[in-house]
PDB file of C-alpha atoms and ligand atoms in Angstrom:
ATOM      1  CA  UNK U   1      -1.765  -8.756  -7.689  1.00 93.00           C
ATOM      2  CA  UNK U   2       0.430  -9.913  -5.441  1.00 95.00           C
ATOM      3  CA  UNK U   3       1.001 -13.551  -6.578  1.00 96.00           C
ATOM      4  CA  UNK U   4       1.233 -12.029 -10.164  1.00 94.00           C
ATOM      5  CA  UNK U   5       4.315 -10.043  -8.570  1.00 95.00           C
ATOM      6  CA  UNK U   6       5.769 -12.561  -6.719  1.00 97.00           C
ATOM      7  CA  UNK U   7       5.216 -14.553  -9.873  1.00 96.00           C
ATOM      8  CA  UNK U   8       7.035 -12.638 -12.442  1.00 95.00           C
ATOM      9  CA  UNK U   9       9.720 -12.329  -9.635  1.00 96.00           C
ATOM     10  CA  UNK U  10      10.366 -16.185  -9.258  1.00 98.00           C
ATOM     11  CA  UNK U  11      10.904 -16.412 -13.152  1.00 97.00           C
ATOM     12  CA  UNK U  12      13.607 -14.044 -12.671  1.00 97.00           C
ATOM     13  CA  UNK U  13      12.600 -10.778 -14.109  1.00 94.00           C
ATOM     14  CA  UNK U  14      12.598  -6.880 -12.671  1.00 94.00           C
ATOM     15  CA  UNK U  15       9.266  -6.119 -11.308  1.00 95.00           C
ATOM     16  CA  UNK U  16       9.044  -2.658  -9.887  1.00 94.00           C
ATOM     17  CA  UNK U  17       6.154  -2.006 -10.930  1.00 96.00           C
ATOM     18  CA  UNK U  18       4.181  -4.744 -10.171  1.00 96.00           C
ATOM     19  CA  UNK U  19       5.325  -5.282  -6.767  1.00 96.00           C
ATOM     20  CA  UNK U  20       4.847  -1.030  -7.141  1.00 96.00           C
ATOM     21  CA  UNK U  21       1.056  -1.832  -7.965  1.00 97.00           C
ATOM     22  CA  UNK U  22       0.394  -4.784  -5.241  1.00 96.00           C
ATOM     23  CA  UNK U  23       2.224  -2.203  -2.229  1.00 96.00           C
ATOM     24  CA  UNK U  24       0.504   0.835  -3.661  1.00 97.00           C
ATOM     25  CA  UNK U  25      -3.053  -0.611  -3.766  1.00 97.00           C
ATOM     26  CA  UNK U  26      -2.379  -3.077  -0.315  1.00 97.00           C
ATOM     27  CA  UNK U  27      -1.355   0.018   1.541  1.00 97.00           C
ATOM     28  CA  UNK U  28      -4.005   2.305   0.153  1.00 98.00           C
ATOM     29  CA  UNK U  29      -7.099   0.005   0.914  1.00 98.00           C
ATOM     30  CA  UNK U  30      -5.584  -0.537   4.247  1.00 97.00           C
ATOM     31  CA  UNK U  31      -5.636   2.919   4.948  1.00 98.00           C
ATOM     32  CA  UNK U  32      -9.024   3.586   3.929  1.00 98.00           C
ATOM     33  CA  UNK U  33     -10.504  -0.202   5.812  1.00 97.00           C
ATOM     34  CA  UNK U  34      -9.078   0.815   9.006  1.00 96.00           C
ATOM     35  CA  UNK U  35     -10.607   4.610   8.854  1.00 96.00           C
ATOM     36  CA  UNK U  36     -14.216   2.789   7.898  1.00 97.00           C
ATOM     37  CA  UNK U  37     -13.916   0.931  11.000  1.00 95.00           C
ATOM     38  CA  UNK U  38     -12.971   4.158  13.219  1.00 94.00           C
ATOM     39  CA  UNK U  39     -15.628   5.599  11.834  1.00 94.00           C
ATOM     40  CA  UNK U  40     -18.364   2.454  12.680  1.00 94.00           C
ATOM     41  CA  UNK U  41     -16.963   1.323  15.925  1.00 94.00           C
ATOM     42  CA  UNK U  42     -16.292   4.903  17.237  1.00 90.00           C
ATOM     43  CA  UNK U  43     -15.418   4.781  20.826  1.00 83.00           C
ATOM     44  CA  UNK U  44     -15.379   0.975  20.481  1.00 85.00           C
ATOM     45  CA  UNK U  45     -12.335   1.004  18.675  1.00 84.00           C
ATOM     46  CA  UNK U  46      -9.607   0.977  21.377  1.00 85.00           C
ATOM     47  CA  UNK U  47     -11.688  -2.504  22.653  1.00 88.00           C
ATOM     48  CA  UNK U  48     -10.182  -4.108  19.692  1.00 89.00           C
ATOM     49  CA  UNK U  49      -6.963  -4.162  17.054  1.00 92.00           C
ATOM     50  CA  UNK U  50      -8.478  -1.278  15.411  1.00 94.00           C
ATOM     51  CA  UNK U  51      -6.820   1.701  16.694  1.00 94.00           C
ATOM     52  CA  UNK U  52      -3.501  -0.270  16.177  1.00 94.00           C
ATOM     53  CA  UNK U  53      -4.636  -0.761  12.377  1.00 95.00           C
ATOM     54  CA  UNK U  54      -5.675   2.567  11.739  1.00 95.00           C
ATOM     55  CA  UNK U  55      -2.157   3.656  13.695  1.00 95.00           C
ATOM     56  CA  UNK U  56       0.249   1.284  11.188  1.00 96.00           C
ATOM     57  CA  UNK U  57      -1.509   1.746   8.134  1.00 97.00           C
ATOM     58  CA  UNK U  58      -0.249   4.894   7.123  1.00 97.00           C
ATOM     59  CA  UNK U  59       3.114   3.123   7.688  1.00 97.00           C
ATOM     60  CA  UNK U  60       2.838   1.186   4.753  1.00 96.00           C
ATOM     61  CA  UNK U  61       2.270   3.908   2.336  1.00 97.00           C
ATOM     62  CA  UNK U  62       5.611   5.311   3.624  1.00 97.00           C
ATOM     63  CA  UNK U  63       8.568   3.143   4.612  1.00 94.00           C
ATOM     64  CA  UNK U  64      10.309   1.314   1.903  1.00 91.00           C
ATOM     65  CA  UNK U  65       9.153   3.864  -0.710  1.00 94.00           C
ATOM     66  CA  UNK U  66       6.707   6.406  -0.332  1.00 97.00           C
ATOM     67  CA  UNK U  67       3.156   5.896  -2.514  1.00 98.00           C
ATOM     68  CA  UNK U  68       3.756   8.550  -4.604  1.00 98.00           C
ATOM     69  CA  UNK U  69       7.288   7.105  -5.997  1.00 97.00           C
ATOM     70  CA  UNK U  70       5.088   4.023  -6.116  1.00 97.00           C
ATOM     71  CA  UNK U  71       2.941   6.043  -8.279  1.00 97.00           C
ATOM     72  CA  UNK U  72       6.114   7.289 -10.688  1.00 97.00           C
ATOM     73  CA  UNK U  73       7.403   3.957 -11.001  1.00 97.00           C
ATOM     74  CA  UNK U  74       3.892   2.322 -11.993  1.00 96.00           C
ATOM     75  CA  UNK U  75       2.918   5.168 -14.305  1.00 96.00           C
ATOM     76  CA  UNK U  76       6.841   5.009 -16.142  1.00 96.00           C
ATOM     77  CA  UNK U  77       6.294   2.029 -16.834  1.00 95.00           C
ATOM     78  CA  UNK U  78       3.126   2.105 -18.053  1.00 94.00           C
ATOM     79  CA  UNK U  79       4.185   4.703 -20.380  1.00 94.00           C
ATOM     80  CA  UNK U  80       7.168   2.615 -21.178  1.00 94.00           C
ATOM     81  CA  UNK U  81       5.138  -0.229 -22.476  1.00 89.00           C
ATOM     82  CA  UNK U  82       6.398  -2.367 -19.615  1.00 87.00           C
ATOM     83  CA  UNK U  83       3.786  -3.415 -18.541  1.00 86.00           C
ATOM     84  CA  UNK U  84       0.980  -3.645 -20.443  1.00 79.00           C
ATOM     85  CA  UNK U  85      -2.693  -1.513 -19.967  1.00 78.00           C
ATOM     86  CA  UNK U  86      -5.200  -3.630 -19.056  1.00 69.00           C
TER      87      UNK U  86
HETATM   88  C1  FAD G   1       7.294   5.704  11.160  1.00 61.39           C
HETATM   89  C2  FAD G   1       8.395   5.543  10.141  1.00 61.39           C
HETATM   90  C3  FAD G   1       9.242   4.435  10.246  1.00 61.39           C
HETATM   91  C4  FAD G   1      10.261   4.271   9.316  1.00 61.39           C
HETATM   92  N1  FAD G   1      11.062   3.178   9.439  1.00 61.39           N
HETATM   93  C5  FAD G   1      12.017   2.953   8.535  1.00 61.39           C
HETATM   94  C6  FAD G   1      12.844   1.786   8.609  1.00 61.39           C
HETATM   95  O1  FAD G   1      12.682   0.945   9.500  1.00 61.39           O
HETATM   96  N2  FAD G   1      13.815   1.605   7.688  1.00 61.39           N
HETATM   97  C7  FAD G   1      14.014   2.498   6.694  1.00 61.39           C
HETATM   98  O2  FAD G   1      14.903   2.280   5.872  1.00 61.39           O
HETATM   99  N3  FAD G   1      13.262   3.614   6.597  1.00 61.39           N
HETATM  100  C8  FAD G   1      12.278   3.876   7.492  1.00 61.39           C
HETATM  101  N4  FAD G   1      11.512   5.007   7.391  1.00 61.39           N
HETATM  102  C9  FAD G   1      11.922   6.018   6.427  1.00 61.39           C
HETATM  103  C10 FAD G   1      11.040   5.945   5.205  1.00 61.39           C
HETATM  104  O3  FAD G   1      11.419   4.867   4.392  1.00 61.39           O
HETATM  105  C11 FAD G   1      11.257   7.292   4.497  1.00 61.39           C
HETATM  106  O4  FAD G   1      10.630   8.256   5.317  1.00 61.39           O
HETATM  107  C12 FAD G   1      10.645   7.313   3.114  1.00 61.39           C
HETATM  108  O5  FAD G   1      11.366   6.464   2.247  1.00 61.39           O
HETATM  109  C13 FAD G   1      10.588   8.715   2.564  1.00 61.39           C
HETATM  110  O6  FAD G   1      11.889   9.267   2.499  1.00 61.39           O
HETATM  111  P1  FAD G   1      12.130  10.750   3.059  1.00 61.39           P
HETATM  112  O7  FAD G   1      11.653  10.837   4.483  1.00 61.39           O
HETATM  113  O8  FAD G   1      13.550  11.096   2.766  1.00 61.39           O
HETATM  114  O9  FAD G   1      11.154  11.663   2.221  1.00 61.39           O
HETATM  115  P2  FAD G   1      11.451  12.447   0.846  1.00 61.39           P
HETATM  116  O10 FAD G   1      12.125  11.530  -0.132  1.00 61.39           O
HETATM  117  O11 FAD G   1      12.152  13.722   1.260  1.00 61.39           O
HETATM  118  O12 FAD G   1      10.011  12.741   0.367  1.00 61.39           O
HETATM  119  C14 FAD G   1       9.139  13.720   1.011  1.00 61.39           C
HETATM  120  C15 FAD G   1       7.800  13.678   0.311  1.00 61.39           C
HETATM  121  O13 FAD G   1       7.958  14.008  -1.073  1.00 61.39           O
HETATM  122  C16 FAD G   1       7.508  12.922  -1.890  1.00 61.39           C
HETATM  123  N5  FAD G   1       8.392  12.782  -3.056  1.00 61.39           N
HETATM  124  C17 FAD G   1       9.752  12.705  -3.023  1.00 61.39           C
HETATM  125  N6  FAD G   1      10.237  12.568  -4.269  1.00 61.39           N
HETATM  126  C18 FAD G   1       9.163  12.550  -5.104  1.00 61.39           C
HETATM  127  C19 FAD G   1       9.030  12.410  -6.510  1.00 61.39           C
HETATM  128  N7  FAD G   1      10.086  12.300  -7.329  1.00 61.39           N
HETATM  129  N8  FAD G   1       7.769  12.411  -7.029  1.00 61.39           N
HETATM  130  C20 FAD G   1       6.687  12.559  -6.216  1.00 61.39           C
HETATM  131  N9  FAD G   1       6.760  12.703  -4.877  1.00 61.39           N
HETATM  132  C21 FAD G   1       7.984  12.683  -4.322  1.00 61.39           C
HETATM  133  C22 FAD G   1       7.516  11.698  -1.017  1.00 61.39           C
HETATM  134  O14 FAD G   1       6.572  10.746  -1.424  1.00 61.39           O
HETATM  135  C23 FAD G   1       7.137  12.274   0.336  1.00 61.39           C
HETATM  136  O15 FAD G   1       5.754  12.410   0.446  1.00 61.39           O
HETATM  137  C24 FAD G   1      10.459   5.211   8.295  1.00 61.39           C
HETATM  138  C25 FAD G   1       9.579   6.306   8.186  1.00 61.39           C
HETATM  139  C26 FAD G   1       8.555   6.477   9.080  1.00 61.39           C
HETATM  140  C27 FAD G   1       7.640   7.672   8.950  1.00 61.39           C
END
């Protein structure tokens, strides 16, 4: 997703959305990797990066646009035709 961003970009064209889709689904994974490994290494967790990822995570669905403007930018242009479904 993110090469197909970065991609698009290169060749010169707008590409909110995609690089919408790639931040949007990036940030959102990370979020819910780094609360799966809370949850399995319990205590463990401070004995290695984990607490730190589960920490900065929500980060990313934040600065430099929140995930749900990600979410109004993807879905206008969607709706827009865009970029196409599927
Ligand atoms: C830890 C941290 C570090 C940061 N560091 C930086 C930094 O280094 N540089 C920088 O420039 N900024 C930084 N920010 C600021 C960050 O970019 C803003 O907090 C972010 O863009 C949201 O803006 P806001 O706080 O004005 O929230 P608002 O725009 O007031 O939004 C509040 C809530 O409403 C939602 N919302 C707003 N409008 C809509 C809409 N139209 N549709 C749906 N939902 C909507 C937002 O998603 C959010 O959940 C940082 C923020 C945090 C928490």
């Amino acid at each position: 997703m993110t090469y197909w961003a970065a991609s698009k970009a290169d060749s010169g064209a707008r590409v909110d959305a995609e690089a919408g889709m790639a931040t949007y689904f990036a940030s959102e994974t990370a979020i819910t990797a780094s609360l799966e490994a809370m949850r399995v290494h319990g205590g463990y967790a401070s004995e290695f990066n984990i607490e730190r990822y589960y920490r900065d995570a929500p980060l990313m669905s934040i600065g430099e646009g929140t995930n749900d403007i990600m979410r109004t930018v993807i879905a206008k242009a969607l709706v827009s035709g865009s970029v196409p479904v599927g």
